Coordinates of C-alpha atoms in Angstrom, one line a residue:
X1393 CA -21.0 39.4 64.2
X1394 CA -24.1 39.3 66.4
X1395 CA -26.6 41.9 65.3
X1396 CA -29.9 40.0 65.8
X1397 CA -30.9 36.9 67.6
X1398 CA -33.4 34.1 67.2
X1399 CA -35.6 33.7 70.3
X1400 CA -35.4 30.1 71.3
X1401 CA -38.4 28.0 72.4
X1402 CA -39.4 27.9 76.0
X1403 CA -37.7 31.2 76.6
X1404 CA -37.2 31.8 80.3
X1405 CA -35.5 34.3 82.7
X1406 CA -32.2 32.9 83.7
X1407 CA -33.2 32.0 87.2
X1408 CA -36.7 30.6 86.4
X1409 CA -38.3 27.6 84.8
X1410 CA -41.7 27.1 83.3
X1411 CA -43.7 25.3 86.0
X1412 CA -44.4 21.6 85.7
X1413 CA -47.9 20.4 86.0
X1414 CA -48.8 18.1 88.8
X1415 CA -49.3 14.6 87.5
X1416 CA -52.7 13.0 87.8
X1417 CA -54.4 10.0 86.5
X1418 CA -55.5 10.4 82.9
X1419 CA -59.0 11.7 82.6
X1420 CA -61.6 10.8 80.0
X1421 CA -62.2 14.6 79.7
X1422 CA -58.5 15.3 79.1
X1423 CA -58.3 16.3 75.4
X1424 CA -54.7 15.2 75.2
X1425 CA -55.6 11.6 76.1
X1426 CA -57.6 11.4 72.8
X1427 CA -54.6 12.2 70.7
X1428 CA -51.9 10.5 72.8
X1429 CA -49.9 7.8 71.1
X1430 CA -51.2 8.7 67.7
X1431 CA -49.0 9.9 64.8
X1432 CA -51.8 11.5 62.8
X1433 CA -54.9 13.1 64.3
X1434 CA -57.6 15.5 63.3
X1435 CA -56.4 19.2 63.5
X1436 CA -59.3 20.0 65.8
X1437 CA -58.3 17.3 68.2
X1438 CA -54.7 18.5 68.3
X1439 CA -55.9 22.1 68.9
X1440 CA -58.1 20.9 71.8
X1441 CA -55.0 19.4 73.4
X1442 CA -53.1 22.7 72.9
X1443 CA -55.9 24.6 74.5
X1444 CA -56.0 22.3 77.6
X1445 CA -53.6 24.6 79.4
X1446 CA -55.2 27.8 80.9
X1447 CA -53.6 31.2 80.6
X1448 CA -51.0 31.8 83.2
X1449 CA -49.9 35.3 84.1
X1450 CA -46.6 34.2 85.6
X1451 CA -45.7 32.4 82.3
X1452 CA -46.6 35.5 80.3
X1453 CA -44.4 37.7 82.4
X1454 CA -41.6 35.1 82.3
X1455 CA -41.7 34.9 78.6
X1456 CA -42.3 38.5 77.7
X1457 CA -39.6 39.7 80.1
X1458 CA -37.0 37.5 78.3
X1459 CA -38.3 38.4 74.9
X1460 CA -38.2 42.1 75.6
X1461 CA -34.6 41.8 76.9
X1462 CA -33.5 39.9 73.9
X1463 CA -35.0 42.4 71.5
X1464 CA -33.3 45.2 73.4
X1465 CA -30.0 43.4 73.3
X1466 CA -29.8 42.4 69.7
X1467 CA -32.6 43.3 67.3
X1468 CA -32.2 46.4 65.3
X1469 CA -35.8 47.4 66.2
X1470 CA -35.4 51.0 65.0
X1471 CA -35.3 49.7 61.4
X1472 CA -38.7 48.2 61.9
X1473 CA -40.3 51.6 62.8
X1474 CA -40.1 52.6 59.1
X1475 CA -38.9 49.8 57.0
X1476 CA -37.8 51.0 53.5
X1477 CA -39.4 49.7 50.2
X1478 CA -39.8 47.0 49.2
X1479 CA -39.8 45.7 52.9
X1480 CA -42.4 48.1 54.3
X1481 CA -44.7 45.0 54.9
X1482 CA -42.5 44.3 58.0
X1483 CA -42.9 47.8 59.6
X1484 CA -43.9 47.4 63.2
X1485 CA -43.4 49.1 66.5
X1486 CA -41.9 46.3 68.5
X1487 CA -42.3 47.9 72.0
X1488 CA -45.9 48.8 71.4
X1489 CA -46.7 45.3 70.2
X1490 CA -45.0 43.8 73.3
X1491 CA -47.1 46.1 75.5
X1492 CA -50.2 45.0 73.7
X1493 CA -49.3 41.3 74.2
X1494 CA -48.7 42.1 77.9
X1495 CA -52.2 43.7 78.4
X1496 CA -54.4 41.5 76.3
X1497 CA -56.6 38.9 78.1
X1498 CA -56.1 35.4 76.6
X1499 CA -58.3 32.4 77.4
X1500 CA -55.5 29.9 77.2
X1501 CA -51.7 29.7 77.2
X1502 CA -51.9 28.6 73.6
X1503 CA -53.7 31.8 72.6
X1504 CA -51.0 33.9 74.2
X1505 CA -48.2 31.9 72.7
X1506 CA -49.8 31.9 69.2
X1507 CA -50.1 35.7 69.3
X1508 CA -46.4 36.1 70.2
X1509 CA -45.4 33.5 67.6
X1510 CA -47.4 35.3 64.9
X1511 CA -45.9 38.6 65.9
X1512 CA -42.3 37.5 65.5
X1513 CA -43.1 35.4 62.4
X1514 CA -44.6 38.5 60.7
X1515 CA -41.5 40.5 61.3
X1516 CA -40.2 38.4 58.3
X1517 CA -36.7 38.0 59.7
X1518 CA -35.6 34.4 60.3
X1519 CA -33.0 35.7 62.8
X1520 CA -35.7 37.0 65.1
X1521 CA -38.2 34.3 65.8
X1522 CA -39.8 32.8 68.9
X1523 CA -40.8 29.2 68.6
X1524 CA -43.0 27.8 71.4
X1525 CA -42.2 24.1 71.1
X1526 CA -45.3 23.5 73.3
X1527 CA -47.5 24.5 70.4
X1528 CA -45.3 23.6 67.4
X1529 CA -45.5 19.9 68.1
X1530 CA -48.0 19.2 65.3
X1531 CA -47.7 19.9 61.6
X1532 CA -50.8 20.1 59.5
X1533 CA -50.4 18.2 56.2
X1534 CA -52.6 18.6 53.1
X1535 CA -52.5 15.6 50.7
X1536 CA -52.7 18.1 47.7
X1537 CA -49.7 20.5 48.0
X1538 CA -49.8 23.3 45.5
X1539 CA -46.9 24.4 43.2
X1540 CA -46.4 27.3 40.8
X1541 CA -45.3 26.2 37.4
X1542 CA -45.4 27.3 33.8
X1543 CA -47.6 25.1 31.5
X1544 CA -47.9 25.8 27.8
X1545 CA -46.2 29.2 28.3
X1546 CA -48.6 30.3 31.1
X1547 CA -47.6 30.4 34.8
X1548 CA -50.2 29.1 37.2
X1549 CA -50.9 27.2 40.4
X1550 CA -51.4 23.5 40.2
X1551 CA -51.6 20.6 42.6
X1552 CA -48.1 19.0 42.6
X1553 CA -47.9 16.5 39.7
X1554 CA -45.9 14.1 41.9
X1555 CA -48.3 14.4 44.9
X1556 CA -49.3 10.8 44.9
X1557 CA -45.6 9.6 44.8
X1558 CA -44.3 11.7 47.7
X1559 CA -47.4 11.9 49.9
X1560 CA -47.7 8.1 49.8
X1561 CA -44.3 8.1 51.5
X1562 CA -46.0 9.3 54.6
X1563 CA -47.3 5.8 55.0
X1564 CA -50.7 4.2 55.4
X1565 CA -51.2 5.8 58.9
X1566 CA -51.7 9.0 56.9
X1567 CA -53.3 7.8 53.7
X1568 CA -55.7 5.4 55.4
X1569 CA -57.5 8.3 57.0
X1570 CA -58.6 9.6 53.6
X1571 CA -59.6 6.0 52.6
X1572 CA -61.8 5.8 55.7
X1573 CA -63.8 8.9 54.8
X1574 CA -64.0 8.0 51.1
X1575 CA -61.9 11.0 49.9
X1576 CA -60.0 10.4 46.7
X1577 CA -57.0 12.8 47.1
X1578 CA -55.0 11.0 44.4
X1579 CA -57.2 12.2 41.5
X1580 CA -56.3 15.8 42.4
X1581 CA -52.6 15.4 41.5
X1582 CA -51.7 17.7 38.6
X1583 CA -55.1 19.6 38.7
X1584 CA -55.0 23.3 37.6
X1585 CA -56.1 25.5 40.6
X1586 CA -58.5 28.3 39.8
X1587 CA -59.3 29.4 43.3
X1588 CA -58.3 28.7 46.9
X1589 CA -60.9 29.4 49.6
X1590 CA -62.8 31.6 47.1
X1591 CA -59.8 33.7 46.1
X1592 CA -57.5 33.9 43.1
X1593 CA -54.9 31.3 44.0
X1594 CA -52.0 33.8 43.9
X1595 CA -54.0 36.2 46.1
X1596 CA -54.5 33.4 48.7
X1597 CA -50.8 32.5 48.4
X1598 CA -50.0 36.2 49.1
X1599 CA -52.0 36.0 52.3
X1600 CA -50.1 33.0 53.5
X1601 CA -46.8 34.6 52.5
X1602 CA -47.7 37.7 54.6
X1603 CA -49.1 35.9 57.7
X1604 CA -47.6 32.4 58.0
X1605 CA -44.3 32.1 56.1
X1606 CA -42.0 34.5 57.9
X1607 CA -38.2 34.2 57.8
X1608 CA -37.6 36.3 54.7
X1609 CA -37.9 40.1 54.3
X1610 CA -38.6 39.8 50.6
X1611 CA -42.3 39.0 49.9
X1612 CA -41.5 37.2 46.6
X1613 CA -39.2 34.8 48.4
X1614 CA -42.0 34.1 51.0
X1615 CA -44.3 33.3 48.1
X1616 CA -41.9 30.6 47.1
X1617 CA -42.0 29.3 50.7
X1618 CA -45.7 28.8 50.4
X1619 CA -45.3 26.3 47.5
X1620 CA -44.0 22.8 47.7
X1621 CA -40.3 22.4 46.5
X1622 CA -37.3 20.2 46.6
X1623 CA -34.5 20.4 49.2
X1624 CA -31.8 18.5 51.0
X1625 CA -32.9 17.7 54.6
X1626 CA -30.0 16.5 56.6
X1627 CA -28.0 14.7 54.0
X1628 CA -30.9 13.4 51.9
X1629 CA -33.0 14.7 49.1
X1630 CA -36.6 15.5 50.3
X1631 CA -39.7 17.4 49.4
X1632 CA -40.7 20.4 51.4
X1633 CA -44.5 20.5 51.6
X1634 CA -44.7 24.3 51.7
X1635 CA -46.3 26.7 54.1
X1636 CA -49.8 26.1 52.7
X1637 CA -49.7 22.3 52.6
X1638 CA -47.5 21.8 55.6
X1639 CA -47.9 24.7 58.2
X1640 CA -46.7 24.3 61.8
X1641 CA -50.2 25.2 62.9
X1642 CA -53.5 23.3 63.4
X1643 CA -56.1 26.0 63.3
X1644 CA -57.2 25.2 59.8
X1645 CA -59.1 21.9 59.3
X1646 CA -59.5 22.0 55.5
X1647 CA -58.8 24.0 52.3
X1648 CA -61.3 24.5 49.5
X1649 CA -60.1 24.4 45.9
X1650 CA -61.9 25.3 42.7
X1651 CA -59.9 23.3 40.2
X1652 CA -59.8 21.4 36.9
X1653 CA -58.6 17.8 37.4
X1654 CA -56.2 16.2 34.8
X1655 CA -58.0 14.8 31.8
X1656 CA -61.0 17.1 32.4
X1657 CA -62.2 20.4 31.2
X1658 CA -64.8 20.9 33.9
X1659 CA -64.1 23.0 37.0
X1660 CA -65.2 21.6 40.3
X1661 CA -65.0 22.7 43.9
X1662 CA -63.3 20.3 46.3
X1663 CA -62.7 20.7 50.1
X1664 CA -59.5 18.9 51.0
X1665 CA -59.1 17.9 54.7
X1666 CA -55.8 18.5 56.6
X1667 CA -54.5 15.8 58.9
X1668 CA -52.1 16.8 61.8
X1669 CA -48.8 14.9 62.2
X1670 CA -47.3 14.7 65.8
X1671 CA -43.6 15.4 65.8
X1672 CA -42.8 15.5 69.5
X1673 CA -41.9 13.1 72.3
X1674 CA -44.4 10.5 73.5
X1675 CA -47.1 11.5 76.1
X1676 CA -50.2 10.0 77.6
X1677 CA -52.1 13.0 78.9
X1678 CA -51.9 16.7 79.3
X1679 CA -49.5 16.6 82.2
X1680 CA -47.0 14.4 80.3
X1681 CA -47.6 16.4 77.1
X1682 CA -46.6 19.6 79.0
X1683 CA -43.6 17.9 80.6
X1684 CA -42.4 16.6 77.2
X1685 CA -43.0 19.7 75.1
X1686 CA -43.4 22.8 77.3
X1687 CA -41.5 22.7 80.5
X1688 CA -38.0 24.1 80.6
X1689 CA -35.1 21.7 81.0
X1690 CA -31.3 21.7 81.2
X1691 CA -31.1 22.6 77.5
X1692 CA -33.4 25.6 77.7
X1693 CA -30.9 28.0 79.4
X1694 CA -27.2 28.7 79.0
X1695 CA -24.4 27.7 81.3
X1696 CA -21.3 29.3 82.8
X1697 CA -18.5 27.8 80.7
X1698 CA -16.0 28.5 83.6
X1699 CA -17.9 26.3 86.0
X1700 CA -16.0 23.4 87.5
X1701 CA -18.3 20.8 85.9
X1702 CA -17.4 22.3 82.5
X1703 CA -13.7 21.8 83.0
X1704 CA -14.0 18.1 82.0
X1705 CA -15.5 19.1 78.6
X1706 CA -13.0 19.6 75.9
X1707 CA -13.6 23.2 74.8
X1708 CA -12.3 24.5 71.5
X1709 CA -13.0 27.6 69.5
X1710 CA -16.7 27.6 68.8
X1711 CA -18.0 28.1 65.3
X1712 CA -20.6 30.8 64.8
X1713 CA -23.8 30.0 62.9
X1714 CA -26.0 32.1 60.6
X1715 CA -29.2 30.1 59.9
X1716 CA -32.9 30.0 60.2
X1717 CA -35.2 27.4 61.8
X1718 CA -37.5 25.6 59.4
X1719 CA -39.5 23.3 61.6
X1720 CA -40.9 21.5 58.6
X1721 CA -37.5 19.8 58.5
X1722 CA -38.8 17.7 61.3
X1723 CA -41.0 15.9 58.8
X1724 CA -38.7 15.4 55.8
X1725 CA -40.6 13.5 53.1
X1726 CA -38.1 11.8 50.8
X1727 CA -38.1 12.5 47.1
X1728 CA -39.7 9.6 45.1
X1729 CA -36.8 7.7 43.4
X1730 CA -37.7 8.9 39.9
X1731 CA -37.1 12.5 40.9
X1732 CA -33.6 11.9 42.4
X1733 CA -30.8 12.7 39.9
X1734 CA -29.9 9.6 37.9
X1735 CA -26.4 10.8 37.1
X1736 CA -23.7 9.2 39.3
X1737 CA -22.7 11.5 42.1
X1738 CA -19.0 12.4 42.5
X1739 CA -16.8 11.8 45.5
X1740 CA -17.7 14.1 48.4
X1741 CA -21.5 13.8 48.0
X1742 CA -22.2 11.9 51.2
X1743 CA -22.9 15.0 53.3
X1744 CA -24.9 18.1 52.7
X1745 CA -23.5 18.7 49.2
X1746 CA -24.7 16.5 46.3
X1747 CA -22.6 16.9 43.1
X1748 CA -22.8 15.7 39.5
X1749 CA -21.1 16.1 36.1
X1750 CA -23.7 16.9 33.4
X1751 CA -23.6 14.8 30.1
X1752 CA -21.7 17.6 28.3
X1753 CA -18.7 16.7 30.6
X1754 CA -18.0 20.4 30.9
X1755 CA -20.5 21.4 33.6
X1756 CA -20.3 20.5 37.2
X1757 CA -23.3 20.9 39.5
X1758 CA -23.0 21.3 43.3
X1759 CA -26.3 21.2 45.2
X1760 CA -25.3 22.8 48.5
X1761 CA -28.3 21.9 50.8
X1762 CA -27.0 23.8 53.8
X1763 CA -23.8 24.9 55.5
X1764 CA -24.6 22.7 58.5
X1765 CA -23.3 19.2 59.4
X1766 CA -19.7 18.2 59.9
X1767 CA -17.6 21.3 59.9
X1768 CA -14.4 19.7 58.7
X1769 CA -16.2 17.2 56.6
X1770 CA -17.9 20.0 54.6
X1771 CA -14.5 21.5 53.7
X1772 CA -13.1 18.1 52.8
X1773 CA -16.1 17.5 50.5
X1774 CA -15.6 20.8 48.7
X1775 CA -12.0 19.9 48.0
X1776 CA -12.9 16.4 46.9
X1777 CA -15.7 17.6 44.6
X1778 CA -13.7 20.4 43.0
X1779 CA -10.7 18.1 42.5
X1780 CA -12.9 15.5 40.8
X1781 CA -14.4 18.2 38.6
X1782 CA -11.0 19.5 37.5
X1783 CA -9.7 16.0 36.8
X1784 CA -12.7 15.3 34.7
X1785 CA -12.2 18.4 32.6
X1786 CA -15.1 20.4 34.0
X1787 CA -14.7 24.1 33.0
X1788 CA -18.0 25.6 34.4
X1789 CA -19.8 25.3 37.7
X1790 CA -23.5 25.6 38.6
X1791 CA -24.3 25.9 42.3
X1792 CA -27.8 25.1 43.4
X1793 CA -28.8 26.8 46.8
X1794 CA -32.5 26.0 46.7
X1795 CA -34.0 25.9 50.3
X1796 CA -30.5 26.4 51.8
X1797 CA -31.3 27.6 55.4
X1798 CA -27.7 28.6 56.1
X1799 CA -25.4 27.2 58.8
X1800 CA -21.8 27.8 59.9
X1801 CA -20.7 31.3 58.9
X1802 CA -17.2 30.1 58.3
X1803 CA -18.3 27.3 55.9
X1804 CA -19.9 29.9 53.7
X1805 CA -16.7 31.9 53.8
X1806 CA -14.7 28.8 53.1
X1807 CA -16.6 27.9 49.9
X1808 CA -16.3 31.5 48.8
X1809 CA -12.6 31.6 49.5
X1810 CA -12.0 28.2 47.8
X1811 CA -13.7 29.3 44.6
X1812 CA -12.0 32.8 44.6
X1813 CA -8.5 31.7 45.7
X1814 CA -6.5 32.7 48.7
X1815 CA -5.0 35.7 46.9
X1816 CA -8.5 37.3 46.6
X1817 CA -8.5 38.5 50.2
X1818 CA -11.1 38.5 52.9
X1819 CA -14.1 36.3 51.9
X1820 CA -16.7 37.6 54.4
X1821 CA -18.8 40.7 55.4
X1822 CA -17.5 43.6 57.3
X1823 CA -19.4 43.5 60.6
X1824 CA -20.2 45.4 63.8
X1825 CA -21.7 44.6 67.2
X1826 CA -24.6 46.6 68.6
X1827 CA -23.0 48.6 71.4
X1828 CA -25.6 48.6 74.1
X1829 CA -24.8 48.6 77.8
X1830 CA -24.9 44.9 78.3
X1831 CA -22.7 44.1 75.2
X1832 CA -20.1 46.6 76.4
X1833 CA -20.2 45.1 79.9
X1834 CA -19.7 41.6 78.5
X1835 CA -16.6 42.6 76.5
X1836 CA -15.1 44.5 79.4
X1837 CA -15.8 41.7 81.9
X1838 CA -14.4 39.1 79.5
X1839 CA -11.2 41.1 79.3
X1840 CA -11.0 41.3 83.1
X1841 CA -11.5 37.5 83.4
X1842 CA -8.9 36.9 80.6
X1843 CA -11.4 34.9 78.6
X1844 CA -10.7 33.8 75.0
X1845 CA -12.7 32.7 72.0
X1846 CA -13.0 29.2 73.5
X1847 CA -15.5 30.6 76.0
X1848 CA -17.1 33.6 74.4
X1849 CA -18.2 34.9 71.0
X1850 CA -17.5 38.4 72.3
X1851 CA -13.8 38.3 73.0
X1852 CA -11.6 40.3 70.7
X1853 CA -9.7 37.2 69.4
X1854 CA -12.8 36.2 67.5
X1855 CA -12.2 39.1 65.1
X1856 CA -9.6 41.0 63.1
X1857 CA -9.1 44.6 62.1
X1858 CA -10.0 45.6 58.6
X1859 CA -6.4 45.3 57.5
X1860 CA -6.5 41.6 58.4
X1861 CA -4.5 41.9 61.6
X1862 CA -6.0 39.7 64.4
X1863 CA -7.3 41.4 67.5
X1864 CA -6.1 40.2 70.8
X1865 CA -8.5 38.7 73.4
X1866 CA -7.8 41.7 75.6
X1867 CA -8.7 44.3 72.9
X1868 CA -11.9 46.2 73.6
X1869 CA -13.4 46.9 70.2
X1870 CA -16.8 48.0 71.4
X1871 CA -15.8 50.8 73.8
X1872 CA -15.8 53.6 72.9
X1873 CA -18.8 53.1 70.6
X1874 CA -19.4 54.4 67.1
X1875 CA -22.4 56.7 66.7
X1876 CA -25.1 55.4 64.4
X1877 CA -28.6 56.8 63.7
X1878 CA -31.5 54.7 62.4
X1879 CA -34.9 56.4 61.7
X1880 CA -33.8 59.3 63.8
X1881 CA -32.8 57.2 66.8
X1882 CA -29.4 56.6 68.2
X1883 CA -28.2 53.0 67.9
X1884 CA -24.4 53.0 68.4
X1885 CA -22.2 50.1 67.3
X1886 CA -18.8 48.8 67.9
X1887 CA -15.9 49.5 65.5
X1888 CA -16.0 47.6 62.2
X1889 CA -14.2 44.3 62.0
X1890 CA -13.6 41.1 60.0
X1891 CA -14.3 37.5 61.0
X1892 CA -11.3 35.2 61.5
X1893 CA -12.7 32.1 59.8
X1894 CA -9.3 31.3 58.3
X1895 CA -8.3 30.1 61.7
X1896 CA -10.9 27.3 61.4
X1897 CA -10.1 26.2 57.8
X1898 CA -8.9 22.6 57.9
X1899 CA -8.2 22.4 54.2
X1900 CA -5.7 24.3 52.1
X1901 CA -7.2 26.9 49.9
X1902 CA -5.6 27.2 46.4
X1903 CA -4.0 30.5 45.6
X1904 CA -6.0 31.0 42.4
X1905 CA -9.6 30.2 41.5
X1906 CA -10.1 26.6 40.3
X1907 CA -12.5 27.8 37.7
X1908 CA -12.9 31.0 35.6
X1909 CA -15.3 32.9 37.9
X1910 CA -17.2 34.2 34.9
X1911 CA -18.2 30.6 34.3
X1912 CA -19.6 30.0 37.8
X1913 CA -23.4 30.6 38.2
X1914 CA -25.9 30.1 41.0
X1915 CA -29.6 29.0 40.9
X1916 CA -32.1 28.9 43.7
X1917 CA -35.7 29.6 44.7
X1918 CA -34.8 32.6 46.8
X1919 CA -35.1 30.5 50.0
X1920 CA -31.4 31.1 50.7
X1921 CA -30.9 32.2 54.3
X1922 CA -28.2 33.8 56.4
X1923 CA -24.9 32.1 55.6
X1924 CA -26.3 31.1 52.3
X1925 CA -27.4 34.7 51.7
X1926 CA -23.9 35.9 52.7
X1927 CA -22.2 33.5 50.3
X1928 CA -24.5 34.3 47.3
X1929 CA -24.3 38.0 47.9
X1930 CA -20.5 38.0 48.1
X1931 CA -20.3 35.9 44.9
X1932 CA -22.6 38.3 43.1
X1933 CA -21.1 41.6 44.4
X1934 CA -17.4 40.7 44.3
X1935 CA -17.3 38.5 41.2
X1936 CA -20.4 39.4 39.2
X1937 CA -21.7 35.8 39.6
X1938 CA -25.0 35.4 37.7
X1939 CA -27.8 34.2 39.9
X1940 CA -31.1 32.7 38.4
X1941 CA -34.2 32.5 40.7
X1942 CA -37.2 30.3 39.8
X1943 CA -40.7 30.2 41.0
X1944 CA -42.7 33.1 42.5
X1945 CA -45.8 34.6 40.9
X1946 CA -46.4 36.5 37.7
X1947 CA -45.3 40.1 37.8
X1948 CA -43.4 40.0 41.0
X1949 CA -39.7 40.0 41.3
X1950 CA -38.0 37.5 43.6
X1951 CA -34.7 38.3 45.3
X1952 CA -32.0 35.7 45.2
X1953 CA -31.9 35.8 49.0
X1954 CA -34.5 36.9 51.3
X1955 CA -32.5 38.2 54.3
X1956 CA -29.1 39.4 55.3
X1957 CA -26.6 36.8 56.5
X1958 CA -24.1 36.7 59.4
X1959 CA -23.8 35.3 62.9
X1960 CA -26.9 34.5 65.0
X1961 CA -27.2 33.6 68.6
X1962 CA -29.9 31.6 70.2
X1963 CA -31.2 32.5 73.6
X1964 CA -29.1 29.7 75.1
X1965 CA -26.0 31.4 73.6
X1966 CA -27.0 34.8 74.9
X1967 CA -27.6 33.3 78.4
X1968 CA -24.3 31.5 78.2
X1969 CA -22.4 34.7 77.4
X1970 CA -24.1 36.5 80.4
X1971 CA -23.4 33.6 82.8
X1972 CA -19.8 33.0 81.7
X1973 CA -19.1 36.7 82.2
X1974 CA -20.7 36.4 85.6
X1975 CA -23.3 39.1 84.9
X1976 CA -26.5 37.2 85.6
X1977 CA -27.0 38.9 88.9
X1978 CA -25.7 42.3 88.0
X1979 CA -28.2 45.2 87.6
X1980 CA -27.6 46.8 84.1
X1981 CA -30.0 49.2 82.5
X1982 CA -30.6 46.9 79.5
X1983 CA -31.6 44.1 81.9

């Protein structure tokens, strides 16, 4: 269940809001006026707008108090004190870092927010992030995105061969800037990269993987995050720019390459400018920018689901998610037509899954872009696709999970269950809940209030005993707690349990596997998060499914998934649990 939580943007204490700026007439000295109404701007101009807001001690205390409480409530911070190999890069003393953030003097609110953002990013756990929407509104875009590829038997870094095709899809608002300064970015497509900012290209990529990418514990997976790659964004094929060519940060204005262009043997040094793309709501000045991107609103905090105004809302059993936030999805550049599969897609390919039958007529391919989208529609698509494959005589299945950021936990379990058959047994992980004081109080109070799984993720009827018997809503599975020691520290948990995803399956699962499971294989670039990681791990561990991972750098292994996978709660979810249990004004040690 819930072991760690993502920290949502504009985090606030439940009774407070980030202050709103007093509106004033736009000023010629207001740096946000210069970039207002523009889709693409110079990174330095975007940064000047970010830094228009002075440091505010009240905001710092507001944010850090909530962040500290969320860490205490969910994150297994004791693991971070001494992370085992090969994850030692993520070792950090979370409490000491929060104390440092609370004592450092920052010139602007941006500088404080950037420090906190970098801290949570470099924990390399996509379930534990803090995203300040205020300062993630611009994405830096480089017109020469790098890739790692093998050419003539040697792996190296190159400027994407299709850069002209897909960068042009950003439109003339983007490309005309480079025309205006006389910079020919198109000629760099396909160039072999010898150095980046004076470093070996893979060494520079390592630095980005260690400081910018985040989300994945495995360093090799983060290396793949740095490079440009394909994905499904929403329900369409698109190209991910990568964390070097498309960072959600505007501090860098250019990147210097030493490279050999196509049809040349001569190395040259080229400095390529970034251009920042605004992804947020409209604004006209700093005050309206703050209101649009920074100030808390009704969606920032949770609600009491028992409140009278919620009675009119049709409340059904909520579906838990296990996913990461990839803010680059906000700017999904379509794949050029020549790179979209030319084979006809099979029925059921209208959503997040795209499926094809290869020319051998024996192999079916399912590109599962995510486990998001229409909950029931995903299940129906799986049934339609597998049925089409079987009717066409397909005997082997290849599942592509490249850049799958996760999604509904129960959709991952549904796909696993459908492929393994209903007689296989439980298709998920065995889970526990961290048994701190607040979690125990929520469960106990939910029982007193006679709440069910329609109002809380913590009630017993969300789960089952390990023999498959469903718990009742009034069963307290977290008290008494179970002792657990991490790095010499006590960190007790609830008893172990199963999810009850089968209650949400809208499609009948066949008794037996539709394919010989020895003829099912998975391929990806390691960027397979949370629910995706759960699905691929279970397929590998329980059925011996072969998994091929591409990309990375020479000499470094890449895991087939970069993180653990299971349910994740946003801050809004946490706050909703507290308010629905009526505990927002109760003094508890964890609070």
